[in-house]
Amino acid sequence: MAKHIVTVNKASLQKTVQTGGCGECQASCQSACKTSCTVGNQVCQK
Amino acid sequence: MNMHRFTQNGMHIVLDVNSGAVHVVDRLTYDILAIFDGANDAAVLGAFGGEHGAEAVREVLAELRQLIAAEQLFSPPLTVPSVLASAPLVKSLCLHVAHDCNLRCTYCFAGTGDFGHDRGLMPRSVAERAVDFIIENSGPRRHCEVDFFGGEPLLNMDTVRHTVAHVRRREAETGKVFKLTLTTNALLLDQDIIDYLNAENISLVLSLDGREAVHDHMRPCADGSGSWAEVVDKARRVVEARQGENYYLRGTFTAHNLDFAADVLAMADLGFKQLSVEPVIGKDVDYALTEEHLPALFAEYEKLALIYLERRLAGNPFEFFHFNLNLHNGPCVAKRLMGCGAGHEYFAVTPEGDLYPCHQFVGRDEYRLGDVFAGVEKTELRQRFRRAHALNKAECRECWARFYCSGGCHANAQLFNGTIDQPYELGCKLQKKRLECALMVQASLALAANRE
């Protein structure tokens, strides 16, 4: 158990460089915003 | 910048940009990270050992080294996925089924519905052809999307109904799965339309700006009267009829309501729980947001984040689109770079069938890409949009938020800077503040879950 640091998630964007890109997820602008371009809150469909 | 650290709500938060790992650290670690570069232990000990003791500093350094070894700190730069070099596939269309509107919203980028051109409705034939255009150009991709947009799409329900029937027929023939959304001001919703939209599982984006006075000031009817009371009544009916699912209530804030958290909470207190409120886009107008508004807006986002968290932990939650950051199963790097896909995977279609990079580009004639009959004619322009991602823009390449905004909104960049390659700076500053708030919220929720 780390004393000074708590890691919130085990994300590894690096791993998705080769495996991602299927494009099955929702277009970010269609979901709710229509005026900004936030992708971080999209969910992977795989 | 490969690491971003900030303090909010008493939490010291560290984002490792290239991995997406998020850490909550104590004050000593936070301060050490101001100078630690992965290889200067002696300098760190020299700077902090006297005040905090060498043992504590060595503990922190050991923990940081574990993170580096696990590629959760100072992780290596990401390369551009090869999929971005391949030919783009169409996945989404925004169908402007009505270039007309029954409201006269002051800030509308559609120029009160007509997008600077004649008012008009999309014929069935154009909409049908648009659906076929997606199917023909989406390759092996199974999930496709159509958003019924306007102006006000409920002014042309005949084409909406016809398009949905065509989509269902083509789904059965091709195996494609369409997600359908409809963006509306809600005024024309009646029981028949509500039942139809629910039966067809069409997601709704309903426009409401929060408090009555705020909404009515910017979203009057054509005769100048307010629209708030009727919108709330209709929106309530449709949301209740779909058991509170499959919708967003979406508002806009302007220079006239810098205290927009009150509008978000007004919407939540009206019983709506899926909320998205966005900064207005405007230039040289009295409601435009400017640099001098930023301190107030930053404070407002922080205030909203605290209330969002408080209500969530108290079991009375509402969703705020920009705080719903998915830290565990977020999008892949390709998606983070392609963003909304405007201009190469996502297009807006005018009533006449013309293709534009997105709904906000409609009316900017030099950005007309082709039409749904002949397809994309300006292929070089389409490629420019595909290449205009965060790792190809000078301002974005070193920005810590580059994998969360995909390089920003092209339409806003073009509007303010005349080019899609230079992001809209005010939008970036607001985006980064929203992200910090979202990271704080998600880190707080994760820590709370760990304690349970």
Short mmCIF file of C-alpha atoms in Angstrom, two decimals:
data_model
loop_
_atom_site.label_atom_id
_atom_site.label_comp_id
_atom_site.label_asym_id
_atom_site.label_seq_id
_atom_site.Cartn_x
_atom_site.Cartn_y
_atom_site.Cartn_z
CA MET A 1 0.00 0.00 0.00
CA ALA A 2 1.52 3.27 -1.10
CA LYS A 3 1.78 5.84 1.65
CA HIS A 4 1.95 9.01 -0.39
CA ILE A 5 0.15 8.22 -3.63
CA VAL A 6 -3.24 6.70 -4.45
CA THR A 7 -3.65 5.71 -8.09
CA VAL A 8 -7.26 6.22 -9.13
CA ASN A 9 -7.27 4.22 -12.38
CA LYS A 10 -5.10 1.78 -14.29
CA ALA A 11 -5.46 3.48 -17.65
CA SER A 12 -3.05 2.69 -20.44
CA LEU A 13 -3.69 4.71 -23.55
CA GLN A 14 -0.52 3.22 -25.04
CA LYS A 15 -2.14 -0.21 -25.28
CA THR A 16 -4.95 1.19 -27.42
CA VAL A 17 -2.66 2.65 -30.09
CA GLN A 18 -2.62 -0.70 -31.88
CA THR A 19 -5.95 -2.16 -30.76
CA GLY A 20 -8.30 0.83 -31.08
CA GLY A 21 -9.86 2.73 -33.95
CA CYS A 22 -12.83 0.47 -34.71
CA GLY A 23 -15.07 3.54 -34.71
CA GLU A 24 -18.06 1.74 -33.23
CA CYS A 25 -18.41 4.29 -30.42
CA GLN A 26 -20.72 7.26 -30.63
CA ALA A 27 -19.60 10.41 -32.43
CA SER A 28 -18.86 12.69 -29.51
CA CYS A 29 -20.64 15.71 -30.90
CA GLN A 30 -23.88 13.79 -31.45
CA SER A 31 -24.28 12.84 -27.82
CA ALA A 32 -25.15 16.02 -25.99
CA CYS A 33 -22.95 18.97 -26.61
CA LYS A 34 -23.11 19.98 -30.28
CA THR A 35 -20.72 22.87 -29.64
CA SER A 36 -17.59 21.49 -28.06
CA CYS A 37 -15.45 18.50 -28.74
CA THR A 38 -15.03 16.48 -25.59
CA VAL A 39 -14.05 12.88 -26.17
CA GLY A 40 -12.74 11.94 -22.73
CA ASN A 41 -16.25 11.17 -21.51
CA GLN A 42 -17.05 8.73 -24.29
CA VAL A 43 -17.08 5.03 -23.49
CA CYS A 44 -15.28 2.35 -25.50
CA GLN A 45 -17.77 -0.05 -27.08
CA LYS A 46 -15.35 -2.99 -27.19
CA MET B 1 3.64 18.62 -21.20
CA ASN B 2 3.52 14.97 -20.12
CA MET B 3 2.21 15.49 -16.60
CA HIS B 4 -0.38 17.87 -15.21
CA ARG B 5 -0.79 18.53 -11.52
CA PHE B 6 -3.33 20.75 -9.83
CA THR B 7 -5.08 21.21 -6.52
CA GLN B 8 -8.83 21.41 -6.22
CA ASN B 9 -11.21 20.83 -3.33
CA GLY B 10 -8.18 20.18 -1.11
CA MET B 11 -6.99 17.30 -3.32
CA HIS B 12 -3.62 17.22 -5.06
CA ILE B 13 -4.22 15.50 -8.38
CA VAL B 14 -1.66 14.31 -10.92
CA LEU B 15 -2.54 13.26 -14.47
CA ASP B 16 0.00 11.30 -16.46
CA VAL B 17 -0.95 12.61 -19.88
CA ASN B 18 0.31 9.83 -22.15
CA SER B 19 -1.11 6.92 -20.15
CA GLY B 20 -4.23 8.60 -18.79
CA ALA B 21 -3.38 7.44 -15.24
CA VAL B 22 -4.69 9.68 -12.46
CA HIS B 23 -3.09 9.85 -9.02
CA VAL B 24 -4.10 11.58 -5.81
CA VAL B 25 -0.97 12.54 -3.92
CA ASP B 26 -0.06 14.12 -0.61
CA ARG B 27 1.34 17.63 -0.35
CA LEU B 28 4.98 16.52 -0.18
CA THR B 29 4.67 14.42 -3.35
CA TYR B 30 2.85 17.26 -5.08
CA ASP B 31 5.66 19.68 -4.25
CA ILE B 32 8.36 17.19 -5.23
CA LEU B 33 6.72 16.74 -8.63
CA ALA B 34 7.39 20.43 -9.31
CA ILE B 35 11.07 19.58 -9.78
CA PHE B 36 11.34 15.78 -10.09
CA ASP B 37 12.17 14.73 -13.63
CA GLY B 38 12.71 11.00 -13.09
CA ALA B 39 16.48 11.21 -12.73
CA ASN B 40 17.33 13.97 -10.25
CA ASP B 41 16.89 12.25 -6.87
CA ALA B 42 19.82 14.09 -5.33
CA ALA B 43 18.40 17.46 -6.24
CA VAL B 44 15.00 16.47 -4.80
CA LEU B 45 16.60 15.27 -1.57
CA GLY B 46 18.55 18.50 -1.37
CA ALA B 47 15.49 20.62 -1.85
CA PHE B 48 13.05 18.77 0.45
CA GLY B 49 15.11 16.56 2.79
CA GLY B 50 15.89 19.36 5.23
CA GLU B 51 12.30 20.35 5.89
CA HIS B 52 10.59 16.96 5.53
CA GLY B 53 13.36 14.53 6.42
CA ALA B 54 15.36 12.37 4.01
CA GLU B 55 13.36 9.25 4.86
CA ALA B 56 10.01 10.74 3.81
CA VAL B 57 11.50 12.11 0.60
CA ARG B 58 13.04 8.70 -0.22
CA GLU B 59 9.64 7.06 0.35
CA VAL B 60 8.03 9.43 -2.13
CA LEU B 61 10.80 8.88 -4.66
CA ALA B 62 10.39 5.10 -4.33
CA GLU B 63 6.66 5.36 -4.98
CA LEU B 64 7.22 7.63 -7.95
CA ARG B 65 9.73 5.16 -9.36
CA GLN B 66 7.14 2.39 -9.13
CA LEU B 67 4.75 4.50 -11.16
CA ILE B 68 7.42 5.23 -13.76
CA ALA B 69 8.19 1.49 -14.04
CA ALA B 70 4.48 0.76 -14.50
CA GLU B 71 4.29 3.49 -17.19
CA GLN B 72 1.84 5.49 -15.10
CA LEU B 73 4.11 8.49 -14.73
CA PHE B 74 6.29 10.14 -17.37
CA SER B 75 5.02 7.45 -19.73
CA PRO B 76 6.39 7.57 -23.27
CA PRO B 77 4.80 9.70 -25.99
CA LEU B 78 2.03 8.13 -28.02
CA THR B 79 2.34 7.52 -31.72
CA VAL B 80 -0.46 8.29 -34.13
CA PRO B 81 -2.48 5.08 -34.73
CA SER B 82 -2.23 3.77 -38.26
CA VAL B 83 -6.02 3.91 -38.67
CA LEU B 84 -5.73 7.67 -39.13
CA ALA B 85 -3.76 7.11 -42.32
CA SER B 86 -6.46 4.88 -43.78
CA ALA B 87 -9.41 6.08 -45.85
CA PRO B 88 -12.12 7.55 -43.63
CA LEU B 89 -15.43 5.74 -43.14
CA VAL B 90 -18.63 7.68 -42.61
CA LYS B 91 -20.29 7.00 -39.26
CA SER B 92 -22.60 9.91 -38.49
CA LEU B 93 -24.80 12.43 -40.18
CA CYS B 94 -26.56 15.43 -38.76
CA LEU B 95 -29.66 15.86 -40.90
CA HIS B 96 -30.95 19.41 -41.09
CA VAL B 97 -34.50 18.33 -41.73
CA ALA B 98 -35.80 21.86 -41.20
CA HIS B 99 -33.97 25.09 -41.88
CA ASP B 100 -36.67 26.90 -40.03
CA CYS B 101 -37.53 27.39 -36.38
CA ASN B 102 -40.41 28.45 -34.16
CA LEU B 103 -38.05 30.21 -31.73
CA ARG B 104 -35.83 33.21 -32.32
CA CYS B 105 -32.89 32.41 -30.05
CA THR B 106 -30.47 35.32 -29.97
CA TYR B 107 -27.32 33.19 -29.97
CA CYS B 108 -28.33 30.61 -32.58
CA PHE B 109 -25.48 29.71 -34.93
CA ALA B 110 -28.21 28.79 -37.41
CA GLY B 111 -29.21 32.47 -37.60
CA THR B 112 -32.65 31.76 -36.07
CA GLY B 113 -32.95 28.61 -38.13
CA ASP B 114 -32.18 29.51 -41.71
CA PHE B 115 -28.36 29.29 -41.56
CA GLY B 116 -28.10 32.50 -43.57
CA HIS B 117 -30.01 31.01 -46.48
CA ASP B 118 -33.65 30.46 -47.38
CA ARG B 119 -35.91 28.72 -44.89
CA GLY B 120 -36.73 25.24 -46.11
CA LEU B 121 -37.62 21.67 -45.23
CA MET B 122 -35.66 18.58 -46.25
CA PRO B 123 -37.67 16.43 -48.66
CA ARG B 124 -38.08 12.71 -47.97
CA SER B 125 -35.91 11.85 -50.99
CA VAL B 126 -32.87 13.76 -49.66
CA ALA B 127 -33.15 12.18 -46.22
CA GLU B 128 -33.51 8.71 -47.70
CA ARG B 129 -30.48 9.27 -49.89
CA ALA B 130 -28.50 10.51 -46.84
CA VAL B 131 -29.17 7.24 -45.01
CA ASP B 132 -28.01 5.28 -48.04
CA PHE B 133 -24.93 7.53 -48.24
CA ILE B 134 -23.91 6.42 -44.72
CA ILE B 135 -24.52 2.76 -45.49
CA GLU B 136 -22.53 2.89 -48.72
CA ASN B 137 -19.61 4.69 -47.08
CA SER B 138 -19.40 3.07 -43.65
CA GLY B 139 -17.56 -0.07 -44.78
CA PRO B 140 -17.49 -2.79 -42.14
CA ARG B 141 -18.48 -0.39 -39.36
CA ARG B 142 -21.70 -1.67 -37.82
CA HIS B 143 -22.86 1.24 -35.69
CA CYS B 144 -24.03 4.33 -37.55
CA GLU B 145 -25.79 7.47 -36.37
CA VAL B 146 -28.30 9.99 -37.56
CA ASP B 147 -29.21 13.11 -35.62
CA PHE B 148 -32.36 14.93 -36.67
CA PHE B 149 -31.46 18.56 -36.34
CA GLY B 150 -32.61 21.94 -37.55
CA GLY B 151 -33.60 24.68 -37.07
CA GLU B 152 -36.35 22.77 -35.40
CA PRO B 153 -36.72 19.18 -36.67
CA LEU B 154 -40.25 18.72 -35.32
CA LEU B 155 -41.36 21.19 -38.02
CA ASN B 156 -40.73 18.37 -40.47
CA MET B 157 -42.02 15.24 -38.78
CA ASP B 158 -43.11 13.85 -42.13
CA THR B 159 -39.47 13.51 -43.21
CA VAL B 160 -38.40 12.32 -39.75
CA ARG B 161 -40.97 9.49 -39.80
CA HIS B 162 -40.15 8.57 -43.37
CA THR B 163 -36.40 8.52 -42.61
CA VAL B 164 -36.83 6.33 -39.54
CA ALA B 165 -38.90 3.84 -41.53
CA HIS B 166 -36.20 3.81 -44.21
CA VAL B 167 -33.48 3.32 -41.56
CA ARG B 168 -35.32 0.34 -40.07
CA ARG B 169 -35.74 -1.24 -43.51
CA ARG B 170 -32.08 -0.74 -44.39
CA GLU B 171 -30.94 -2.04 -40.97
CA ALA B 172 -32.74 -5.30 -41.67
CA GLU B 173 -31.18 -5.54 -45.12
CA THR B 174 -27.61 -4.64 -44.18
CA GLY B 175 -27.08 -5.63 -40.54
CA LYS B 176 -26.17 -2.04 -39.67
CA VAL B 177 -27.37 -0.63 -36.36
CA PHE B 178 -28.41 3.02 -36.31
CA LYS B 179 -28.48 5.17 -33.21
CA LEU B 180 -31.00 7.94 -33.76
CA THR B 181 -31.09 11.24 -31.91
CA LEU B 182 -33.25 14.32 -32.26
CA THR B 183 -32.30 17.78 -31.05
CA THR B 184 -35.36 19.89 -30.31
CA ASN B 185 -36.65 22.94 -28.46
CA ALA B 186 -39.56 20.71 -27.32
CA LEU B 187 -42.35 23.16 -28.19
CA LEU B 188 -44.02 20.95 -30.78
CA LEU B 189 -43.98 17.78 -28.71
CA ASP B 190 -47.48 16.36 -28.43
CA GLN B 191 -48.62 12.97 -27.16
CA ASP B 192 -48.53 11.42 -30.61
CA ILE B 193 -44.94 12.57 -31.26
CA ILE B 194 -43.85 11.62 -27.73
CA ASP B 195 -45.22 8.09 -28.18
CA TYR B 196 -43.59 7.82 -31.59
CA LEU B 197 -40.13 9.00 -30.40
CA ASN B 198 -40.27 6.58 -27.46
CA ALA B 199 -41.43 3.65 -29.58
CA GLU B 200 -38.58 4.24 -32.03
CA ASN B 201 -36.02 4.60 -29.22
CA ILE B 202 -34.88 7.99 -30.48
CA SER B 203 -32.56 9.78 -28.03
CA LEU B 204 -33.50 13.35 -27.34
CA VAL B 205 -31.45 16.47 -26.81
CA LEU B 206 -33.92 18.97 -25.35
CA SER B 207 -32.95 22.65 -25.19
CA LEU B 208 -33.51 24.56 -21.95
CA ASP B 209 -31.25 27.25 -20.50
CA GLY B 210 -32.06 26.82 -16.81
CA ARG B 211 -33.81 29.60 -14.91
CA GLU B 212 -36.91 31.13 -16.48
CA ALA B 213 -35.57 34.67 -16.89
CA VAL B 214 -32.26 33.42 -18.32
CA HIS B 215 -34.00 31.13 -20.79
CA ASP B 216 -36.63 33.62 -21.90
CA HIS B 217 -34.07 36.37 -22.44
CA MET B 218 -32.15 34.30 -25.01
CA ARG B 219 -34.84 31.91 -26.30
CA PRO B 220 -37.96 33.96 -27.14
CA CYS B 221 -40.75 32.83 -29.42
CA ALA B 222 -41.16 34.49 -32.82
CA ASP B 223 -43.62 36.98 -31.25
CA GLY B 224 -41.13 37.90 -28.54
CA SER B 225 -42.90 36.07 -25.71
CA GLY B 226 -41.06 33.69 -23.39
CA SER B 227 -40.88 29.96 -24.12
CA TRP B 228 -39.66 28.61 -20.76
CA ALA B 229 -42.96 27.52 -19.21
CA GLU B 230 -44.10 25.60 -22.26
CA VAL B 231 -40.68 24.00 -22.83
CA VAL B 232 -40.50 22.80 -19.22
CA ASP B 233 -44.01 21.37 -19.43
CA LYS B 234 -43.35 19.52 -22.69
CA ALA B 235 -39.87 18.36 -21.69
CA ARG B 236 -41.25 16.97 -18.43
CA ARG B 237 -43.93 15.06 -20.29
CA VAL B 238 -41.52 13.43 -22.70
CA VAL B 239 -38.90 12.63 -20.05
CA GLU B 240 -41.50 11.09 -17.74
CA ALA B 241 -42.90 9.08 -20.64
CA ARG B 242 -39.44 7.54 -21.18
CA GLN B 243 -38.84 6.91 -17.47
CA GLY B 244 -36.08 9.48 -17.26
CA GLU B 245 -33.87 7.66 -19.75
CA ASN B 246 -32.38 8.34 -23.16
CA TYR B 247 -32.25 12.13 -23.15
CA TYR B 248 -30.11 15.13 -22.34
CA LEU B 249 -31.44 18.48 -21.27
CA ARG B 250 -29.00 20.85 -22.90
CA GLY B 251 -28.50 24.51 -22.14
CA THR B 252 -26.24 27.35 -23.16
CA PHE B 253 -24.72 29.97 -20.88
CA THR B 254 -23.66 33.41 -22.03
CA ALA B 255 -22.17 36.61 -20.63
CA HIS B 256 -25.66 37.33 -19.27
CA ASN B 257 -25.56 34.35 -16.86
CA LEU B 258 -21.99 33.85 -15.74
CA ASP B 259 -23.52 32.26 -12.63
CA PHE B 260 -24.60 29.32 -14.79
CA ALA B 261 -24.28 26.75 -11.97
CA ALA B 262 -27.60 28.17 -10.76
CA ASP B 263 -29.09 27.25 -14.13
CA VAL B 264 -27.75 23.70 -14.00
CA LEU B 265 -29.20 23.32 -10.50
CA ALA B 266 -32.50 24.85 -11.59
CA MET B 267 -32.74 22.14 -14.24
CA ALA B 268 -31.87 19.43 -11.72
CA ASP B 269 -34.41 20.80 -9.25
CA LEU B 270 -37.10 20.70 -11.95
CA GLY B 271 -36.54 16.94 -11.97
CA PHE B 272 -34.25 16.62 -15.01
CA LYS B 273 -31.18 14.52 -14.24
CA GLN B 274 -29.30 14.21 -17.55
CA LEU B 275 -27.81 17.65 -18.06
CA SER B 276 -25.38 19.37 -20.36
CA VAL B 277 -24.75 23.10 -20.27
CA GLU B 278 -22.29 24.66 -22.67
CA PRO B 279 -20.57 28.01 -23.15
CA VAL B 280 -22.06 30.12 -25.94
CA ILE B 281 -20.06 30.66 -29.10
CA GLY B 282 -20.26 34.27 -30.19
CA LYS B 283 -18.03 37.01 -31.54
CA ASP B 284 -18.55 40.78 -31.25
CA VAL B 285 -21.96 40.42 -29.60
CA ASP B 286 -23.11 41.57 -26.16
CA TYR B 287 -23.63 38.03 -24.88
CA ALA B 288 -20.19 36.74 -26.00
CA LEU B 289 -17.81 35.25 -23.46
CA THR B 290 -14.42 36.95 -23.18
CA GLU B 291 -11.15 36.59 -21.26
CA GLU B 292 -12.39 38.90 -18.50
CA HIS B 293 -15.21 36.46 -17.73
CA LEU B 294 -12.86 33.54 -17.11
CA PRO B 295 -12.24 33.97 -13.36
CA ALA B 296 -15.99 34.02 -12.71
CA LEU B 297 -16.59 31.05 -15.01
CA PHE B 298 -13.76 29.01 -13.45
CA ALA B 299 -15.18 29.66 -9.99
CA GLU B 300 -18.60 28.63 -11.25
CA TYR B 301 -17.33 25.32 -12.65
CA GLU B 302 -15.59 24.59 -9.32
CA LYS B 303 -18.77 25.42 -7.42
CA LEU B 304 -20.83 23.20 -9.72
CA ALA B 305 -18.35 20.34 -9.32
CA LEU B 306 -18.65 20.50 -5.53
CA ILE B 307 -22.44 20.49 -5.62
CA TYR B 308 -22.44 17.70 -8.21
CA LEU B 309 -20.24 15.63 -5.92
CA GLU B 310 -22.19 16.48 -2.79
CA ARG B 311 -25.52 15.47 -4.35
CA ARG B 312 -24.05 12.32 -5.81
CA LEU B 313 -22.58 11.19 -2.52
CA ALA B 314 -25.86 12.06 -0.78
CA GLY B 315 -27.82 9.79 -3.15
CA ASN B 316 -29.54 12.63 -5.02
CA PRO B 317 -27.42 12.71 -8.17
CA PHE B 318 -27.71 14.47 -11.49
CA GLU B 319 -25.48 13.86 -14.48
CA PHE B 320 -23.46 16.70 -15.96
CA PHE B 321 -22.11 15.74 -19.37
CA HIS B 322 -18.68 17.29 -18.93
CA PHE B 323 -18.04 15.74 -15.52
CA ASN B 324 -18.85 12.20 -16.70
CA LEU B 325 -15.24 11.47 -17.51
CA ASN B 326 -14.67 7.77 -17.93
CA LEU B 327 -11.26 7.09 -16.41
CA HIS B 328 -11.45 3.30 -16.65
CA ASN B 329 -12.97 2.48 -20.02
CA GLY B 330 -12.54 5.69 -21.96
CA PRO B 331 -11.91 5.90 -25.66
CA CYS B 332 -8.85 4.61 -27.49
CA VAL B 333 -6.13 6.92 -28.77
CA ALA B 334 -7.57 6.87 -32.30
CA LYS B 335 -10.90 8.14 -31.02
CA ARG B 336 -9.19 10.73 -28.85
CA LEU B 337 -7.46 12.10 -31.92
CA MET B 338 -10.40 11.89 -34.30
CA GLY B 339 -12.77 13.49 -31.82
CA CYS B 340 -16.14 14.28 -33.33
CA GLY B 341 -14.91 13.23 -36.79
CA ALA B 342 -16.26 16.42 -38.37
CA GLY B 343 -15.40 16.70 -42.05
CA HIS B 344 -14.24 13.11 -42.52
CA GLU B 345 -16.45 10.71 -40.54
CA TYR B 346 -19.23 13.05 -39.53
CA PHE B 347 -21.09 15.45 -41.80
CA ALA B 348 -24.06 17.75 -41.68
CA VAL B 349 -26.60 17.52 -44.50
CA THR B 350 -28.63 20.58 -45.57
CA PRO B 351 -32.26 20.34 -46.75
CA GLU B 352 -30.90 20.34 -50.31
CA GLY B 353 -28.50 17.46 -49.59
CA ASP B 354 -25.26 19.43 -49.39
CA LEU B 355 -22.54 18.03 -47.13
CA TYR B 356 -20.69 20.23 -44.63
CA PRO B 357 -18.10 19.19 -42.01
CA CYS B 358 -20.67 19.68 -39.23
CA HIS B 359 -23.82 21.57 -38.36
CA GLN B 360 -21.86 24.65 -37.33
CA PHE B 361 -20.13 24.92 -40.72
CA VAL B 362 -23.42 25.02 -42.62
CA GLY B 363 -23.67 28.40 -44.29
CA ARG B 364 -19.88 28.82 -44.53
CA ASP B 365 -19.94 28.14 -48.26
CA GLU B 366 -16.23 27.48 -48.79
CA TYR B 367 -16.62 24.43 -46.50
CA ARG B 368 -19.27 22.71 -48.64
CA LEU B 369 -17.69 19.30 -49.25
CA GLY B 370 -20.12 17.80 -51.78
CA ASP B 371 -23.60 16.35 -51.53
CA VAL B 372 -25.28 13.08 -50.61
CA PHE B 373 -25.88 12.27 -54.29
CA ALA B 374 -22.35 12.62 -55.69
CA GLY B 375 -20.56 12.11 -52.36
CA VAL B 376 -17.56 14.04 -51.04
CA GLU B 377 -16.05 16.05 -53.88
CA LYS B 378 -13.51 18.12 -51.95
CA THR B 379 -11.43 15.15 -50.86
CA GLU B 380 -8.40 17.27 -49.99
CA LEU B 381 -10.50 19.35 -47.60
CA ARG B 382 -11.79 16.13 -46.06
CA GLN B 383 -8.18 15.00 -45.51
CA ARG B 384 -7.34 18.34 -43.94
CA PHE B 385 -10.03 17.70 -41.34
CA ARG B 386 -8.72 14.19 -40.73
CA ARG B 387 -5.22 15.49 -40.17
CA ALA B 388 -6.29 18.41 -37.95
CA HIS B 389 -5.91 16.53 -34.66
CA ALA B 390 -4.18 17.34 -31.41
CA LEU B 391 -0.80 15.83 -32.32
CA ASN B 392 -0.66 17.87 -35.53
CA LYS B 393 -1.46 21.28 -34.04
CA ALA B 394 1.32 23.40 -32.55
CA GLU B 395 -0.84 24.70 -29.67
CA CYS B 396 -2.12 21.22 -28.79
CA ARG B 397 0.97 19.05 -29.08
CA GLU B 398 2.29 20.11 -25.68
CA CYS B 399 -1.06 20.73 -23.99
CA TRP B 400 -1.89 18.43 -21.08
CA ALA B 401 -5.55 18.16 -22.19
CA ARG B 402 -4.72 16.97 -25.71
CA PHE B 403 -6.21 13.49 -25.30
CA TYR B 404 -9.51 14.77 -23.89
CA CYS B 405 -10.59 17.38 -26.43
CA SER B 406 -8.97 15.92 -29.59
CA GLY B 407 -7.64 19.36 -30.51
CA GLY B 408 -10.83 21.29 -30.00
CA CYS B 409 -13.85 22.16 -32.09
CA HIS B 410 -12.95 22.83 -35.74
CA ALA B 411 -15.93 25.12 -36.25
CA ASN B 412 -14.92 27.33 -33.35
CA ALA B 413 -11.28 27.37 -34.49
CA GLN B 414 -12.32 28.45 -37.97
CA LEU B 415 -14.74 31.07 -36.66
CA PHE B 416 -12.23 32.77 -34.39
CA ASN B 417 -8.93 32.14 -36.18
CA GLY B 418 -9.91 31.58 -39.78
CA THR B 419 -8.29 28.15 -39.80
CA ILE B 420 -9.12 24.74 -38.37
CA ASP B 421 -5.46 24.30 -37.40
CA GLN B 422 -5.41 26.89 -34.62
CA PRO B 423 -7.76 26.16 -31.72
CA TYR B 424 -10.13 28.70 -30.18
CA GLU B 425 -8.17 29.78 -27.12
CA LEU B 426 -11.03 30.77 -24.83
CA GLY B 427 -12.69 27.42 -25.54
CA CYS B 428 -9.45 25.65 -24.61
CA LYS B 429 -9.23 27.48 -21.29
CA LEU B 430 -12.81 26.55 -20.41
CA GLN B 431 -12.27 22.97 -21.57
CA LYS B 432 -9.22 22.60 -19.33
CA LYS B 433 -11.08 23.95 -16.33
CA ARG B 434 -13.97 21.53 -16.97
CA LEU B 435 -11.48 18.69 -17.22
CA GLU B 436 -9.82 19.57 -13.93
CA CYS B 437 -13.24 19.63 -12.30
CA ALA B 438 -14.13 16.30 -13.90
CA LEU B 439 -10.85 14.73 -12.74
CA MET B 440 -11.47 15.99 -9.21
CA VAL B 441 -15.01 14.63 -9.25
CA GLN B 442 -13.98 11.22 -10.57
CA ALA B 443 -11.00 10.96 -8.23
CA SER B 444 -13.24 11.86 -5.28
CA LEU B 445 -15.82 9.25 -6.29
CA ALA B 446 -13.12 6.61 -6.71
CA LEU B 447 -11.67 7.34 -3.26
CA ALA B 448 -15.14 7.26 -1.73
CA ALA B 449 -15.78 3.87 -3.36
CA ASN B 450 -12.44 2.58 -2.01
CA ARG B 451 -13.42 3.57 1.51
CA GLU B 452 -16.70 1.63 1.34
#
